[in-house]
PDB file of C-alpha atoms in Angstrom:
ATOM      1  CA  MET A   7     -44.222-128.607 179.921  1.00 66.00           C
ATOM      2  CA  ALA A   8     -43.870-125.105 178.449  1.00 73.00           C
ATOM      3  CA  LYS A   9     -46.642-123.728 176.301  1.00 80.00           C
ATOM      4  CA  ARG A  10     -45.706-123.005 172.729  1.00 82.00           C
ATOM      5  CA  ILE A  11     -46.349-119.372 171.818  1.00 81.00           C
ATOM      6  CA  PRO A  12     -47.337-118.875 168.185  1.00 78.00           C
ATOM      7  CA  PRO A  13     -45.108-116.491 166.235  1.00 84.00           C
ATOM      8  CA  GLU A  14     -46.317-112.916 165.933  1.00 90.00           C
ATOM      9  CA  ALA A  15     -47.716-112.075 162.493  1.00 91.00           C
ATOM     10  CA  LYS A  16     -45.792-109.536 160.435  1.00 92.00           C
ATOM     11  CA  THR A  17     -47.407-107.266 157.856  1.00 94.00           C
ATOM     12  CA  VAL A  18     -45.655-107.412 154.485  1.00 96.00           C
ATOM     13  CA  GLU A  19     -46.478-104.931 151.720  1.00 97.00           C
ATOM     14  CA  ILE A  20     -45.383-105.457 148.126  1.00 97.00           C
ATOM     15  CA  PHE A  21     -44.972-102.566 145.687  1.00 98.00           C
ATOM     16  CA  ILE A  22     -44.202-103.036 141.979  1.00 98.00           C
ATOM     17  CA  GLU A  23     -43.386-100.771 139.058  1.00 97.00           C
ATOM     18  CA  ASP A  24     -44.009-102.169 135.590  1.00 97.00           C
ATOM     19  CA  LYS A  25     -46.080-101.389 132.521  1.00 95.00           C
ATOM     20  CA  GLU A  26     -49.334-101.723 134.501  1.00 96.00           C
ATOM     21  CA  HIS A  27     -48.433-100.728 138.087  1.00 97.00           C
ATOM     22  CA  SER A  28     -46.961 -97.760 139.956  1.00 97.00           C
ATOM     23  CA  ILE A  29     -44.426 -98.239 142.762  1.00 97.00           C
ATOM     24  CA  ASP A  30     -46.323 -95.520 144.650  1.00 97.00           C
ATOM     25  CA  GLU A  31     -49.360 -97.801 145.125  1.00 97.00           C
ATOM     26  CA  MET A  32     -49.356-100.982 147.194  1.00 97.00           C
ATOM     27  CA  PHE A  33     -49.735-104.068 144.990  1.00 97.00           C
ATOM     28  CA  GLN A  34     -50.452-106.606 147.756  1.00 97.00           C
ATOM     29  CA  MET A  35     -50.473-106.879 151.541  1.00 97.00           C
ATOM     30  CA  LEU A  36     -49.821-110.152 153.370  1.00 94.00           C
ATOM     31  CA  GLU A  37     -49.817-111.218 157.011  1.00 94.00           C
ATOM     32  CA  ILE A  38     -47.081-113.822 157.557  1.00 93.00           C
ATOM     33  CA  THR A  39     -45.686-115.731 160.540  1.00 92.00           C
ATOM     34  CA  GLU A  40     -42.733-117.355 158.756  1.00 91.00           C
ATOM     35  CA  ASP A  41     -40.532-116.898 155.683  1.00 90.00           C
ATOM     36  CA  THR A  42     -42.822-117.024 152.664  1.00 91.00           C
ATOM     37  CA  GLU A  43     -42.042-117.384 148.950  1.00 93.00           C
ATOM     38  CA  TYR A  44     -43.921-115.117 146.573  1.00 91.00           C
ATOM     39  CA  THR A  45     -43.666-114.961 142.784  1.00 95.00           C
ATOM     40  CA  LEU A  46     -43.994-111.632 141.001  1.00 94.00           C
ATOM     41  CA  ASN A  47     -44.887-111.479 137.322  1.00 95.00           C
ATOM     42  CA  LEU A  48     -43.744-108.163 135.889  1.00 95.00           C
ATOM     43  CA  ILE A  49     -44.608-106.724 132.476  1.00 96.00           C
ATOM     44  CA  ILE A  50     -41.494-104.965 131.184  1.00 96.00           C
ATOM     45  CA  GLN A  51     -41.522-103.111 127.900  1.00 94.00           C
ATOM     46  CA  GLU A  52     -38.478-103.344 125.639  1.00 96.00           C
ATOM     47  CA  GLY A  53     -35.855-100.830 126.729  1.00 96.00           C
ATOM     48  CA  GLU A  54     -37.595-100.207 130.080  1.00 96.00           C
ATOM     49  CA  THR A  55     -36.931-101.308 133.663  1.00 97.00           C
ATOM     50  CA  ALA A  56     -39.335-102.730 136.251  1.00 97.00           C
ATOM     51  CA  ALA A  57     -38.871-102.658 140.020  1.00 98.00           C
ATOM     52  CA  TYR A  58     -40.252-104.075 143.228  1.00 98.00           C
ATOM     53  CA  ARG A  59     -40.015-103.152 146.897  1.00 98.00           C
ATOM     54  CA  ILE A  60     -40.974-105.259 149.904  1.00 97.00           C
ATOM     55  CA  GLU A  61     -41.726-103.613 153.233  1.00 97.00           C
ATOM     56  CA  ARG A  62     -42.222-105.392 156.541  1.00 93.00           C
ATOM     57  CA  ASP A  63     -43.937-103.431 159.276  1.00 86.00           C
ATOM     58  CA  GLY A  64     -43.185-100.194 157.400  1.00 89.00           C
ATOM     59  CA  GLU A  65     -39.462-100.833 156.775  1.00 95.00           C
ATOM     60  CA  THR A  66     -37.995-101.731 153.389  1.00 97.00           C
ATOM     61  CA  VAL A  67     -36.472-105.221 153.558  1.00 96.00           C
ATOM     62  CA  ARG A  68     -35.757-105.717 149.852  1.00 96.00           C
ATOM     63  CA  GLU A  69     -35.901-103.768 146.626  1.00 97.00           C
ATOM     64  CA  GLU A  70     -34.583-104.419 143.159  1.00 97.00           C
ATOM     65  CA  GLN A  71     -34.728-103.046 139.631  1.00 97.00           C
ATOM     66  CA  ILE A  72     -35.108-105.534 136.766  1.00 96.00           C
ATOM     67  CA  PRO A  73     -34.118-104.439 133.239  1.00 96.00           C
ATOM     68  CA  TYR A  74     -35.811-105.732 130.098  1.00 94.00           C
ATOM     69  CA  GLU A  75     -33.820-108.656 128.659  1.00 86.00           C
TER      70      GLU A  75
END
């Protein structure tokens, strides 16, 4: 019987830009071994836009800008 090799952990870094955070500073770092859901709560001032960026092992895998609604 073959041994099961655990998946290699990936480093995920989350960056956010809102009323209280700068996109230039890491908001959170996670070590994951599978797809993982994560909820971001952004504080967006009227007329402004917030943003987030997700990097995995140093490469951007998702980014989005969210306008005030």
